[in-house]
Amino acid sequence: MTTMDPAPEWAGTSADPNDEQFGHVVERTALDSVSGYDAVLVGEPYDGAVVGRPGARDGPAAIRDALAGVKTRHFEAGSVGNVGDAGDVRLARGAVRDVQASLRETTAGLYDAGALPVFLGGDNSLTYPNVVPLVESARADGERVGVVSLDAHLDCREVHDGEPTSGTPYRQLHEVGLETLCVVGARHFETTGAYADYLDERGGTVVTAESVSAGIDATLDRIRTATADADSLYLSVDVDVLDAAAAPGVSAPTPGGLTSRELFALVRGVAADERVRGFEVVECAPSLDPTPTGRTAATAARAVAHFFAGVAA
């Protein structure tokens, strides 16, 4: 049985009554009442499988705090609202596989209820339980799921000694039938030949961070081509896809990444696809951010806001 810690009380931060912020419009809800919202926030405070530096367990709270003060107006999509917050999943203790198994029950229930979940992580190992119910349901119906992963890394490592890590989720998903994976923002010199060859053999697509700089429209076209055969899509943002200067508070910061503007445009563009069934932001580790303004969590929160805008559009 899944248990949840209730969502915090949401409140805006501005004294101007004309400033509508997400703190004014996000509503607390329960797992059995998620179907009436355009999207539902679900916190996943866990970093027990992280390959890099721990700290992502504090991501959900920091992203919520930052999002509360973000204004709801997008110039093209209009004002964004109708968002619920189901709180934080109370995850199992013990081995990573036990954590994944317990979370999988929650995510399956969300999809069955017709929710569009927005998972606030947490480390990248949680991508597996966030996506696997979609893959299994699609296989039963003779359909395909495509994952668009905005990430500096491929996260296709082998599982050693039966214990997954934040670097293994897509290999785990391939093992249960994921057929389409497009990694956008990958860095040169951040993976080994073995994992690059593995993804190539599985028919995956890699769009490097350098290639993204050629243009957002061209990158979105490559994503659409890579996922053309998918019946449904899942969008994952590992905040380390950003350049380390833009997002220092992540498990594995590296130079040469996307700009915040590029990330927002890509998230919005993918979210506008009617096939999207879920979204996550992972590896935001606020305790590792040396900036007094909490730059990383603020950027992650705005990525969530841009996802809402893409869905609205």
PDB file of C-alpha atoms in Angstrom:
ATOM      1  CA  MET A   1       0.000   0.000   0.000  1.00  0.00           C
ATOM      2  CA  THR A   2       1.406   3.362  -1.054  1.00  0.00           C
ATOM      3  CA  THR A   3       1.644   6.059   1.590  1.00  0.00           C
ATOM      4  CA  MET A   4       2.167   9.727   0.910  1.00  0.00           C
ATOM      5  CA  ASP A   5       3.372  12.631   2.971  1.00  0.00           C
ATOM      6  CA  PRO A   6       0.891  15.451   2.303  1.00  0.00           C
ATOM      7  CA  ALA A   7       1.812  18.324   0.061  1.00  0.00           C
ATOM      8  CA  PRO A   8       2.828  21.572   1.718  1.00  0.00           C
ATOM      9  CA  GLU A   9       0.488  24.539   1.863  1.00  0.00           C
ATOM     10  CA  TRP A  10       1.052  26.592  -1.274  1.00  0.00           C
ATOM     11  CA  ALA A  11       1.245  30.377  -1.065  1.00  0.00           C
ATOM     12  CA  GLY A  12       2.513  33.135  -3.304  1.00  0.00           C
ATOM     13  CA  THR A  13       5.439  35.318  -2.303  1.00  0.00           C
ATOM     14  CA  SER A  14       4.449  38.654  -3.843  1.00  0.00           C
ATOM     15  CA  ALA A  15       2.654  41.470  -2.013  1.00  0.00           C
ATOM     16  CA  ASP A  16       1.238  42.761  -5.327  1.00  0.00           C
ATOM     17  CA  PRO A  17      -2.360  41.456  -5.700  1.00  0.00           C
ATOM     18  CA  ASN A  18      -1.915  41.452  -9.493  1.00  0.00           C
ATOM     19  CA  ASP A  19       0.945  38.958  -9.307  1.00  0.00           C
ATOM     20  CA  GLU A  20      -0.597  35.540  -9.834  1.00  0.00           C
ATOM     21  CA  GLN A  21       2.043  32.971  -8.927  1.00  0.00           C
ATOM     22  CA  PHE A  22       2.050  29.192  -8.831  1.00  0.00           C
ATOM     23  CA  GLY A  23       1.830  29.510  -5.079  1.00  0.00           C
ATOM     24  CA  HIS A  24      -1.663  30.911  -5.617  1.00  0.00           C
ATOM     25  CA  VAL A  25      -2.953  28.276  -8.054  1.00  0.00           C
ATOM     26  CA  VAL A  26      -1.427  24.895  -7.156  1.00  0.00           C
ATOM     27  CA  GLU A  27      -3.934  22.876  -5.116  1.00  0.00           C
ATOM     28  CA  ARG A  28      -3.192  20.139  -2.604  1.00  0.00           C
ATOM     29  CA  THR A  29      -4.811  16.871  -3.605  1.00  0.00           C
ATOM     30  CA  ALA A  30      -4.756  13.145  -2.876  1.00  0.00           C
ATOM     31  CA  LEU A  31      -3.869  10.166  -5.039  1.00  0.00           C
ATOM     32  CA  ASP A  32      -7.535   9.270  -5.459  1.00  0.00           C
ATOM     33  CA  SER A  33      -8.406  12.779  -6.731  1.00  0.00           C
ATOM     34  CA  VAL A  34      -5.775  13.435  -9.395  1.00  0.00           C
ATOM     35  CA  SER A  35      -7.819  13.030 -12.565  1.00  0.00           C
ATOM     36  CA  GLY A  36      -9.309  16.533 -12.577  1.00  0.00           C
ATOM     37  CA  TYR A  37      -5.992  18.352 -13.061  1.00  0.00           C
ATOM     38  CA  ASP A  38      -4.018  19.149 -16.181  1.00  0.00           C
ATOM     39  CA  ALA A  39      -0.916  17.943 -14.303  1.00  0.00           C
ATOM     40  CA  VAL A  40      -0.122  16.650 -10.814  1.00  0.00           C
ATOM     41  CA  LEU A  41       3.094  17.174  -8.857  1.00  0.00           C
ATOM     42  CA  VAL A  42       4.514  14.144  -7.035  1.00  0.00           C
ATOM     43  CA  GLY A  43       7.652  14.435  -4.920  1.00  0.00           C
ATOM     44  CA  GLU A  44      10.214  11.629  -4.800  1.00  0.00           C
ATOM     45  CA  PRO A  45      12.766  12.568  -2.109  1.00  0.00           C
ATOM     46  CA  TYR A  46      15.420   9.898  -2.604  1.00  0.00           C
ATOM     47  CA  ASP A  47      19.086   9.799  -3.564  1.00  0.00           C
ATOM     48  CA  GLY A  48      20.163   6.412  -2.263  1.00  0.00           C
ATOM     49  CA  ALA A  49      21.263   5.227  -5.702  1.00  0.00           C
ATOM     50  CA  VAL A  50      23.144   8.284  -6.891  1.00  0.00           C
ATOM     51  CA  VAL A  51      26.432   7.653  -8.720  1.00  0.00           C
ATOM     52  CA  GLY A  52      27.705  11.176  -8.106  1.00  0.00           C
ATOM     53  CA  ARG A  53      27.228  13.407  -5.083  1.00  0.00           C
ATOM     54  CA  PRO A  54      24.166  12.936  -2.839  1.00  0.00           C
ATOM     55  CA  GLY A  55      21.746  15.772  -2.158  1.00  0.00           C
ATOM     56  CA  ALA A  56      18.896  15.162  -4.617  1.00  0.00           C
ATOM     57  CA  ARG A  57      16.601  13.937  -1.826  1.00  0.00           C
ATOM     58  CA  ASP A  58      16.095  17.634  -1.027  1.00  0.00           C
ATOM     59  CA  GLY A  59      15.107  18.426  -4.600  1.00  0.00           C
ATOM     60  CA  PRO A  60      11.305  18.185  -4.281  1.00  0.00           C
ATOM     61  CA  ALA A  61      11.056  20.682  -1.424  1.00  0.00           C
ATOM     62  CA  ALA A  62      13.447  23.158  -3.052  1.00  0.00           C
ATOM     63  CA  ILE A  63      11.713  22.985  -6.432  1.00  0.00           C
ATOM     64  CA  ARG A  64       8.305  23.557  -4.808  1.00  0.00           C
ATOM     65  CA  ASP A  65       9.659  26.528  -2.840  1.00  0.00           C
ATOM     66  CA  ALA A  66      11.092  28.072  -5.998  1.00  0.00           C
ATOM     67  CA  LEU A  67       7.995  27.334  -8.097  1.00  0.00           C
ATOM     68  CA  ALA A  68       5.682  29.015  -5.569  1.00  0.00           C
ATOM     69  CA  GLY A  69       7.158  32.406  -6.454  1.00  0.00           C
ATOM     70  CA  VAL A  70       7.117  31.924 -10.237  1.00  0.00           C
ATOM     71  CA  LYS A  71       4.394  33.868 -12.046  1.00  0.00           C
ATOM     72  CA  THR A  72       1.870  31.804 -14.009  1.00  0.00           C
ATOM     73  CA  ARG A  73       1.829  33.832 -17.229  1.00  0.00           C
ATOM     74  CA  HIS A  74       3.493  32.553 -20.393  1.00  0.00           C
ATOM     75  CA  PHE A  75       3.289  35.040 -23.260  1.00  0.00           C
ATOM     76  CA  GLU A  76       2.117  32.523 -25.856  1.00  0.00           C
ATOM     77  CA  ALA A  77       0.351  29.877 -23.742  1.00  0.00           C
ATOM     78  CA  GLY A  78      -1.387  32.359 -21.442  1.00  0.00           C
ATOM     79  CA  SER A  79      -1.831  31.899 -17.708  1.00  0.00           C
ATOM     80  CA  VAL A  80      -1.095  28.364 -16.548  1.00  0.00           C
ATOM     81  CA  GLY A  81      -3.134  26.728 -13.805  1.00  0.00           C
ATOM     82  CA  ASN A  82      -5.173  23.660 -12.843  1.00  0.00           C
ATOM     83  CA  VAL A  83      -2.206  21.948 -11.198  1.00  0.00           C
ATOM     84  CA  GLY A  84      -2.504  19.591  -8.239  1.00  0.00           C
ATOM     85  CA  ASP A  85       0.118  18.509  -5.720  1.00  0.00           C
ATOM     86  CA  ALA A  86      -0.279  14.983  -4.316  1.00  0.00           C
ATOM     87  CA  GLY A  87       2.642  15.324  -1.894  1.00  0.00           C
ATOM     88  CA  ASP A  88       5.745  13.162  -1.492  1.00  0.00           C
ATOM     89  CA  VAL A  89       5.876   9.408  -1.883  1.00  0.00           C
ATOM     90  CA  ARG A  90       6.973   7.718   1.334  1.00  0.00           C
ATOM     91  CA  LEU A  91       9.500   5.367  -0.223  1.00  0.00           C
ATOM     92  CA  ALA A  92      10.510   1.942   1.053  1.00  0.00           C
ATOM     93  CA  ARG A  93      13.734   1.584   2.987  1.00  0.00           C
ATOM     94  CA  GLY A  94      16.480  -0.812   1.991  1.00  0.00           C
ATOM     95  CA  ALA A  95      17.883  -1.874  -1.355  1.00  0.00           C
ATOM     96  CA  VAL A  96      17.421   0.255  -4.455  1.00  0.00           C
ATOM     97  CA  ARG A  97      15.332  -2.490  -6.083  1.00  0.00           C
ATOM     98  CA  ASP A  98      12.963  -2.373  -3.098  1.00  0.00           C
ATOM     99  CA  VAL A  99      12.634   1.397  -3.465  1.00  0.00           C
ATOM    100  CA  GLN A 100      11.945   1.046  -7.181  1.00  0.00           C
ATOM    101  CA  ALA A 101       9.355  -1.684  -6.575  1.00  0.00           C
ATOM    102  CA  SER A 102       7.471   0.354  -3.985  1.00  0.00           C
ATOM    103  CA  LEU A 103       7.446   3.483  -6.133  1.00  0.00           C
ATOM    104  CA  ARG A 104       6.274   1.509  -9.147  1.00  0.00           C
ATOM    105  CA  GLU A 105       2.953   0.827  -7.382  1.00  0.00           C
ATOM    106  CA  THR A 106       2.381   4.550  -6.955  1.00  0.00           C
ATOM    107  CA  THR A 107       3.252   5.516 -10.508  1.00  0.00           C
ATOM    108  CA  ALA A 108       1.083   2.749 -11.973  1.00  0.00           C
ATOM    109  CA  GLY A 109      -1.852   4.039  -9.925  1.00  0.00           C
ATOM    110  CA  LEU A 110      -1.310   7.570 -11.190  1.00  0.00           C
ATOM    111  CA  TYR A 111      -1.363   6.495 -14.827  1.00  0.00           C
ATOM    112  CA  ASP A 112      -4.377   4.264 -14.250  1.00  0.00           C
ATOM    113  CA  ALA A 113      -6.209   7.250 -12.761  1.00  0.00           C
ATOM    114  CA  GLY A 114      -5.571   9.268 -15.924  1.00  0.00           C
ATOM    115  CA  ALA A 115      -3.150  11.720 -14.304  1.00  0.00           C
ATOM    116  CA  LEU A 116      -0.346  13.530 -16.083  1.00  0.00           C
ATOM    117  CA  PRO A 117       2.310  13.188 -13.359  1.00  0.00           C
ATOM    118  CA  VAL A 118       5.153  15.652 -12.868  1.00  0.00           C
ATOM    119  CA  PHE A 119       7.705  13.836 -10.726  1.00  0.00           C
ATOM    120  CA  LEU A 120      10.055  15.966  -8.644  1.00  0.00           C
ATOM    121  CA  GLY A 121      13.180  13.934  -7.894  1.00  0.00           C
ATOM    122  CA  GLY A 122      15.211  12.515  -6.494  1.00  0.00           C
ATOM    123  CA  ASP A 123      17.969  10.696  -8.328  1.00  0.00           C
ATOM    124  CA  ASN A 124      17.822   9.181 -11.795  1.00  0.00           C
ATOM    125  CA  SER A 125      17.271   5.614 -10.533  1.00  0.00           C
ATOM    126  CA  LEU A 126      13.628   6.627 -10.039  1.00  0.00           C
ATOM    127  CA  THR A 127      13.187   7.025 -13.793  1.00  0.00           C
ATOM    128  CA  TYR A 128      12.748   3.264 -14.013  1.00  0.00           C
ATOM    129  CA  PRO A 129       9.675   3.020 -11.745  1.00  0.00           C
ATOM    130  CA  ASN A 130       8.336   6.276 -13.183  1.00  0.00           C
ATOM    131  CA  VAL A 131       8.318   4.861 -16.718  1.00  0.00           C
ATOM    132  CA  VAL A 132       7.979   1.082 -16.426  1.00  0.00           C
ATOM    133  CA  PRO A 133       4.162   1.056 -15.988  1.00  0.00           C
ATOM    134  CA  LEU A 134       3.857   2.922 -19.295  1.00  0.00           C
ATOM    135  CA  VAL A 135       6.155   0.443 -21.048  1.00  0.00           C
ATOM    136  CA  GLU A 136       4.352  -2.615 -19.730  1.00  0.00           C
ATOM    137  CA  SER A 137       0.911  -1.217 -20.522  1.00  0.00           C
ATOM    138  CA  ALA A 138       2.003  -0.282 -24.036  1.00  0.00           C
ATOM    139  CA  ARG A 139       3.469  -3.736 -24.686  1.00  0.00           C
ATOM    140  CA  ALA A 140       0.205  -5.349 -23.611  1.00  0.00           C
ATOM    141  CA  ASP A 141      -1.612  -3.206 -26.179  1.00  0.00           C
ATOM    142  CA  GLY A 142       0.955  -3.721 -28.955  1.00  0.00           C
ATOM    143  CA  GLU A 143       2.170  -0.119 -28.689  1.00  0.00           C
ATOM    144  CA  ARG A 144       5.459   1.680 -28.106  1.00  0.00           C
ATOM    145  CA  VAL A 145       6.679   4.135 -25.491  1.00  0.00           C
ATOM    146  CA  GLY A 146       9.342   6.683 -26.348  1.00  0.00           C
ATOM    147  CA  VAL A 147      11.507   8.440 -23.766  1.00  0.00           C
ATOM    148  CA  VAL A 148      13.113  11.812 -24.426  1.00  0.00           C
ATOM    149  CA  SER A 149      15.933  12.219 -21.909  1.00  0.00           C
ATOM    150  CA  LEU A 150      17.510  15.663 -21.543  1.00  0.00           C
ATOM    151  CA  ASP A 151      20.736  14.634 -19.845  1.00  0.00           C
ATOM    152  CA  ALA A 152      24.489  15.009 -20.009  1.00  0.00           C
ATOM    153  CA  HIS A 153      24.782  11.212 -19.697  1.00  0.00           C
ATOM    154  CA  LEU A 154      23.233   8.159 -21.348  1.00  0.00           C
ATOM    155  CA  ASP A 155      22.362   6.334 -18.101  1.00  0.00           C
ATOM    156  CA  CYS A 156      22.665   2.928 -19.765  1.00  0.00           C
ATOM    157  CA  ARG A 157      25.156   1.403 -17.338  1.00  0.00           C
ATOM    158  CA  GLU A 158      25.018  -2.285 -16.517  1.00  0.00           C
ATOM    159  CA  VAL A 159      23.393  -3.365 -13.264  1.00  0.00           C
ATOM    160  CA  HIS A 160      26.088  -5.011 -11.124  1.00  0.00           C
ATOM    161  CA  ASP A 161      25.338  -7.440  -8.280  1.00  0.00           C
ATOM    162  CA  GLY A 162      21.618  -6.924  -8.820  1.00  0.00           C
ATOM    163  CA  GLU A 163      21.673  -3.353  -7.487  1.00  0.00           C
ATOM    164  CA  PRO A 164      20.590  -0.525  -9.821  1.00  0.00           C
ATOM    165  CA  THR A 165      22.045   2.980  -9.619  1.00  0.00           C
ATOM    166  CA  SER A 166      21.192   6.396 -10.974  1.00  0.00           C
ATOM    167  CA  GLY A 167      23.209   5.380 -14.047  1.00  0.00           C
ATOM    168  CA  THR A 168      21.192   2.255 -14.956  1.00  0.00           C
ATOM    169  CA  PRO A 169      17.530   3.248 -15.555  1.00  0.00           C
ATOM    170  CA  TYR A 170      17.447   3.017 -19.335  1.00  0.00           C
ATOM    171  CA  ARG A 171      19.172  -0.352 -19.458  1.00  0.00           C
ATOM    172  CA  GLN A 172      16.557  -1.563 -16.976  1.00  0.00           C
ATOM    173  CA  LEU A 173      13.801  -0.134 -19.147  1.00  0.00           C
ATOM    174  CA  HIS A 174      15.251  -1.714 -22.283  1.00  0.00           C
ATOM    175  CA  GLU A 175      15.133  -5.056 -20.495  1.00  0.00           C
ATOM    176  CA  VAL A 176      11.357  -4.745 -20.024  1.00  0.00           C
ATOM    177  CA  GLY A 177      10.651  -3.558 -23.543  1.00  0.00           C
ATOM    178  CA  LEU A 178      11.487   0.119 -24.022  1.00  0.00           C
ATOM    179  CA  GLU A 179      12.189   0.513 -27.724  1.00  0.00           C
ATOM    180  CA  THR A 180      12.679   4.247 -28.262  1.00  0.00           C
ATOM    181  CA  LEU A 181      15.178   6.429 -26.388  1.00  0.00           C
ATOM    182  CA  CYS A 182      16.389   9.849 -27.496  1.00  0.00           C
ATOM    183  CA  VAL A 183      19.070  11.478 -25.328  1.00  0.00           C
ATOM    184  CA  VAL A 184      19.427  15.220 -25.856  1.00  0.00           C
ATOM    185  CA  GLY A 185      22.241  17.324 -24.429  1.00  0.00           C
ATOM    186  CA  ALA A 186      24.785  14.527 -24.023  1.00  0.00           C
ATOM    187  CA  ARG A 187      28.378  15.692 -23.620  1.00  0.00           C
ATOM    188  CA  HIS A 188      31.472  14.532 -25.404  1.00  0.00           C
ATOM    189  CA  PHE A 189      33.889  12.817 -22.985  1.00  0.00           C
ATOM    190  CA  GLU A 190      31.095  12.045 -20.480  1.00  0.00           C
ATOM    191  CA  THR A 191      30.454   8.447 -21.516  1.00  0.00           C
ATOM    192  CA  THR A 192      32.465   5.428 -22.589  1.00  0.00           C
ATOM    193  CA  GLY A 193      32.463   3.712 -25.950  1.00  0.00           C
ATOM    194  CA  ALA A 194      30.767   0.642 -24.487  1.00  0.00           C
ATOM    195  CA  TYR A 195      27.650   2.558 -23.480  1.00  0.00           C
ATOM    196  CA  ALA A 196      27.564   4.660 -26.638  1.00  0.00           C
ATOM    197  CA  ASP A 197      27.771   1.430 -28.672  1.00  0.00           C
ATOM    198  CA  TYR A 198      25.082  -0.166 -26.514  1.00  0.00           C
ATOM    199  CA  LEU A 199      22.605   2.648 -27.166  1.00  0.00           C
ATOM    200  CA  ASP A 200      23.440   2.653 -30.863  1.00  0.00           C
ATOM    201  CA  GLU A 201      22.790  -1.092 -31.049  1.00  0.00           C
ATOM    202  CA  ARG A 202      19.397  -0.539 -29.394  1.00  0.00           C
ATOM    203  CA  GLY A 203      18.457   2.004 -32.052  1.00  0.00           C
ATOM    204  CA  GLY A 204      18.734   4.968 -29.701  1.00  0.00           C
ATOM    205  CA  THR A 205      19.401   8.542 -30.754  1.00  0.00           C
ATOM    206  CA  VAL A 206      21.956  10.914 -29.245  1.00  0.00           C
ATOM    207  CA  VAL A 207      21.746  14.657 -29.840  1.00  0.00           C
ATOM    208  CA  THR A 208      24.806  16.271 -28.284  1.00  0.00           C
ATOM    209  CA  ALA A 209      24.773  19.583 -26.456  1.00  0.00           C
ATOM    210  CA  GLU A 210      26.841  21.027 -29.292  1.00  0.00           C
ATOM    211  CA  SER A 211      24.189  19.961 -31.797  1.00  0.00           C
ATOM    212  CA  VAL A 212      21.450  21.685 -29.772  1.00  0.00           C
ATOM    213  CA  SER A 213      23.283  24.975 -30.268  1.00  0.00           C
ATOM    214  CA  ALA A 214      22.474  24.675 -33.988  1.00  0.00           C
ATOM    215  CA  GLY A 215      18.882  25.568 -33.189  1.00  0.00           C
ATOM    216  CA  ILE A 216      15.841  24.591 -31.138  1.00  0.00           C
ATOM    217  CA  ASP A 217      13.598  23.918 -34.132  1.00  0.00           C
ATOM    218  CA  ALA A 218      16.181  21.616 -35.684  1.00  0.00           C
ATOM    219  CA  THR A 219      16.600  19.783 -32.382  1.00  0.00           C
ATOM    220  CA  LEU A 220      12.845  19.343 -31.955  1.00  0.00           C
ATOM    221  CA  ASP A 221      12.704  17.970 -35.495  1.00  0.00           C
ATOM    222  CA  ARG A 222      15.355  15.397 -34.580  1.00  0.00           C
ATOM    223  CA  ILE A 223      13.378  14.433 -31.475  1.00  0.00           C
ATOM    224  CA  ARG A 224      10.190  14.017 -33.508  1.00  0.00           C
ATOM    225  CA  THR A 225      12.018  11.857 -36.049  1.00  0.00           C
ATOM    226  CA  ALA A 226      13.570   9.714 -33.320  1.00  0.00           C
ATOM    227  CA  THR A 227      10.207   9.174 -31.609  1.00  0.00           C
ATOM    228  CA  ALA A 228       8.009   8.970 -34.698  1.00  0.00           C
ATOM    229  CA  ASP A 229       7.068   5.330 -34.030  1.00  0.00           C
ATOM    230  CA  ALA A 230       6.132   5.920 -30.387  1.00  0.00           C
ATOM    231  CA  ASP A 231       2.488   5.923 -29.354  1.00  0.00           C
ATOM    232  CA  SER A 232       3.206   7.715 -26.065  1.00  0.00           C
ATOM    233  CA  LEU A 233       6.107   9.766 -24.722  1.00  0.00           C
ATOM    234  CA  TYR A 234       7.802  10.380 -21.401  1.00  0.00           C
ATOM    235  CA  LEU A 235      10.032  13.414 -20.881  1.00  0.00           C
ATOM    236  CA  SER A 236      12.903  13.322 -18.401  1.00  0.00           C
ATOM    237  CA  VAL A 237      15.079  16.269 -17.382  1.00  0.00           C
ATOM    238  CA  ASP A 238      18.265  15.540 -15.476  1.00  0.00           C
ATOM    239  CA  VAL A 239      19.268  19.030 -14.392  1.00  0.00           C
ATOM    240  CA  ASP A 240      22.920  18.243 -15.158  1.00  0.00           C
ATOM    241  CA  VAL A 241      21.993  18.652 -18.835  1.00  0.00           C
ATOM    242  CA  LEU A 242      22.607  22.325 -18.137  1.00  0.00           C
ATOM    243  CA  ASP A 243      26.056  23.826 -18.174  1.00  0.00           C
ATOM    244  CA  ALA A 244      27.658  23.643 -14.746  1.00  0.00           C
ATOM    245  CA  ALA A 245      27.670  27.440 -14.552  1.00  0.00           C
ATOM    246  CA  ALA A 246      23.866  27.472 -14.903  1.00  0.00           C
ATOM    247  CA  ALA A 247      23.197  24.530 -12.563  1.00  0.00           C
ATOM    248  CA  PRO A 248      26.004  23.926 -10.056  1.00  0.00           C
ATOM    249  CA  GLY A 249      23.736  22.153  -7.571  1.00  0.00           C
ATOM    250  CA  VAL A 250      23.499  18.761  -9.265  1.00  0.00           C
ATOM    251  CA  SER A 251      24.943  15.344  -8.599  1.00  0.00           C
ATOM    252  CA  ALA A 252      27.401  15.490 -11.514  1.00  0.00           C
ATOM    253  CA  PRO A 253      27.968  19.033 -12.849  1.00  0.00           C
ATOM    254  CA  THR A 254      29.977  19.312 -16.069  1.00  0.00           C
ATOM    255  CA  PRO A 255      30.884  22.148 -18.444  1.00  0.00           C
ATOM    256  CA  GLY A 256      29.655  22.415 -22.006  1.00  0.00           C
ATOM    257  CA  GLY A 257      25.940  21.918 -21.361  1.00  0.00           C
ATOM    258  CA  LEU A 258      22.721  23.555 -22.464  1.00  0.00           C
ATOM    259  CA  THR A 259      21.727  27.075 -21.552  1.00  0.00           C
ATOM    260  CA  SER A 260      18.632  27.577 -19.433  1.00  0.00           C
ATOM    261  CA  ARG A 261      16.896  29.157 -22.412  1.00  0.00           C
ATOM    262  CA  GLU A 262      17.600  26.099 -24.572  1.00  0.00           C
ATOM    263  CA  LEU A 263      16.302  23.777 -21.860  1.00  0.00           C
ATOM    264  CA  PHE A 264      13.075  25.710 -21.412  1.00  0.00           C
ATOM    265  CA  ALA A 265      12.363  25.818 -25.143  1.00  0.00           C
ATOM    266  CA  LEU A 266      13.003  22.094 -25.551  1.00  0.00           C
ATOM    267  CA  VAL A 267      10.830  21.170 -22.570  1.00  0.00           C
ATOM    268  CA  ARG A 268       8.013  23.350 -23.867  1.00  0.00           C
ATOM    269  CA  GLY A 269       8.333  21.953 -27.378  1.00  0.00           C
ATOM    270  CA  VAL A 270       8.226  18.314 -26.297  1.00  0.00           C
ATOM    271  CA  ALA A 271       5.434  18.957 -23.768  1.00  0.00           C
ATOM    272  CA  ALA A 272       3.235  20.308 -26.560  1.00  0.00           C
ATOM    273  CA  ASP A 273       3.169  16.821 -28.108  1.00  0.00           C
ATOM    274  CA  GLU A 274      -0.188  15.232 -27.277  1.00  0.00           C
ATOM    275  CA  ARG A 275       1.528  11.861 -26.791  1.00  0.00           C
ATOM    276  CA  VAL A 276       3.274  12.979 -23.571  1.00  0.00           C
ATOM    277  CA  ARG A 277       2.132  10.922 -20.571  1.00  0.00           C
ATOM    278  CA  GLY A 278       4.613  11.953 -17.894  1.00  0.00           C
ATOM    279  CA  PHE A 279       7.457  14.289 -16.944  1.00  0.00           C
ATOM    280  CA  GLU A 280      10.228  14.335 -14.355  1.00  0.00           C
ATOM    281  CA  VAL A 281      12.970  16.623 -13.081  1.00  0.00           C
ATOM    282  CA  VAL A 282      15.773  14.702 -11.366  1.00  0.00           C
ATOM    283  CA  GLU A 283      19.221  15.190  -9.819  1.00  0.00           C
ATOM    284  CA  CYS A 284      18.542  18.675  -8.428  1.00  0.00           C
ATOM    285  CA  ALA A 285      20.651  18.779  -5.263  1.00  0.00           C
ATOM    286  CA  PRO A 286      20.092  22.175  -3.605  1.00  0.00           C
ATOM    287  CA  SER A 287      22.581  21.592  -0.790  1.00  0.00           C
ATOM    288  CA  LEU A 288      25.346  21.411  -3.400  1.00  0.00           C
ATOM    289  CA  ASP A 289      24.467  24.794  -4.943  1.00  0.00           C
ATOM    290  CA  PRO A 290      26.943  27.457  -3.825  1.00  0.00           C
ATOM    291  CA  THR A 291      24.810  30.330  -5.132  1.00  0.00           C
ATOM    292  CA  PRO A 292      22.906  32.213  -2.416  1.00  0.00           C
ATOM    293  CA  THR A 293      19.851  32.484  -4.670  1.00  0.00           C
ATOM    294  CA  GLY A 294      19.519  28.717  -5.165  1.00  0.00           C
ATOM    295  CA  ARG A 295      20.078  29.016  -8.903  1.00  0.00           C
ATOM    296  CA  THR A 296      19.701  25.302  -9.649  1.00  0.00           C
ATOM    297  CA  ALA A 297      16.349  24.825  -7.920  1.00  0.00           C
ATOM    298  CA  ALA A 298      15.081  28.070  -9.448  1.00  0.00           C
ATOM    299  CA  THR A 299      15.982  26.800 -12.909  1.00  0.00           C
ATOM    300  CA  ALA A 300      14.441  23.375 -12.252  1.00  0.00           C
ATOM    301  CA  ALA A 301      11.231  25.061 -11.094  1.00  0.00           C
ATOM    302  CA  ARG A 302      11.044  27.101 -14.255  1.00  0.00           C
ATOM    303  CA  ALA A 303      11.551  23.962 -16.329  1.00  0.00           C
ATOM    304  CA  VAL A 304       8.414  22.626 -14.603  1.00  0.00           C
ATOM    305  CA  ALA A 305       6.572  25.863 -15.407  1.00  0.00           C
ATOM    306  CA  HIS A 306       7.595  25.590 -19.064  1.00  0.00           C
ATOM    307  CA  PHE A 307       6.322  22.013 -19.118  1.00  0.00           C
ATOM    308  CA  PHE A 308       2.942  23.284 -17.912  1.00  0.00           C
ATOM    309  CA  ALA A 309       3.008  25.935 -20.655  1.00  0.00           C
ATOM    310  CA  GLY A 310       3.786  23.346 -23.313  1.00  0.00           C
ATOM    311  CA  VAL A 311       0.894  21.164 -22.159  1.00  0.00           C
ATOM    312  CA  ALA A 312      -1.421  24.182 -22.189  1.00  0.00           C
ATOM    313  CA  ALA A 313      -0.327  25.061 -25.693  1.00  0.00           C
TER     314      ALA A 313
END
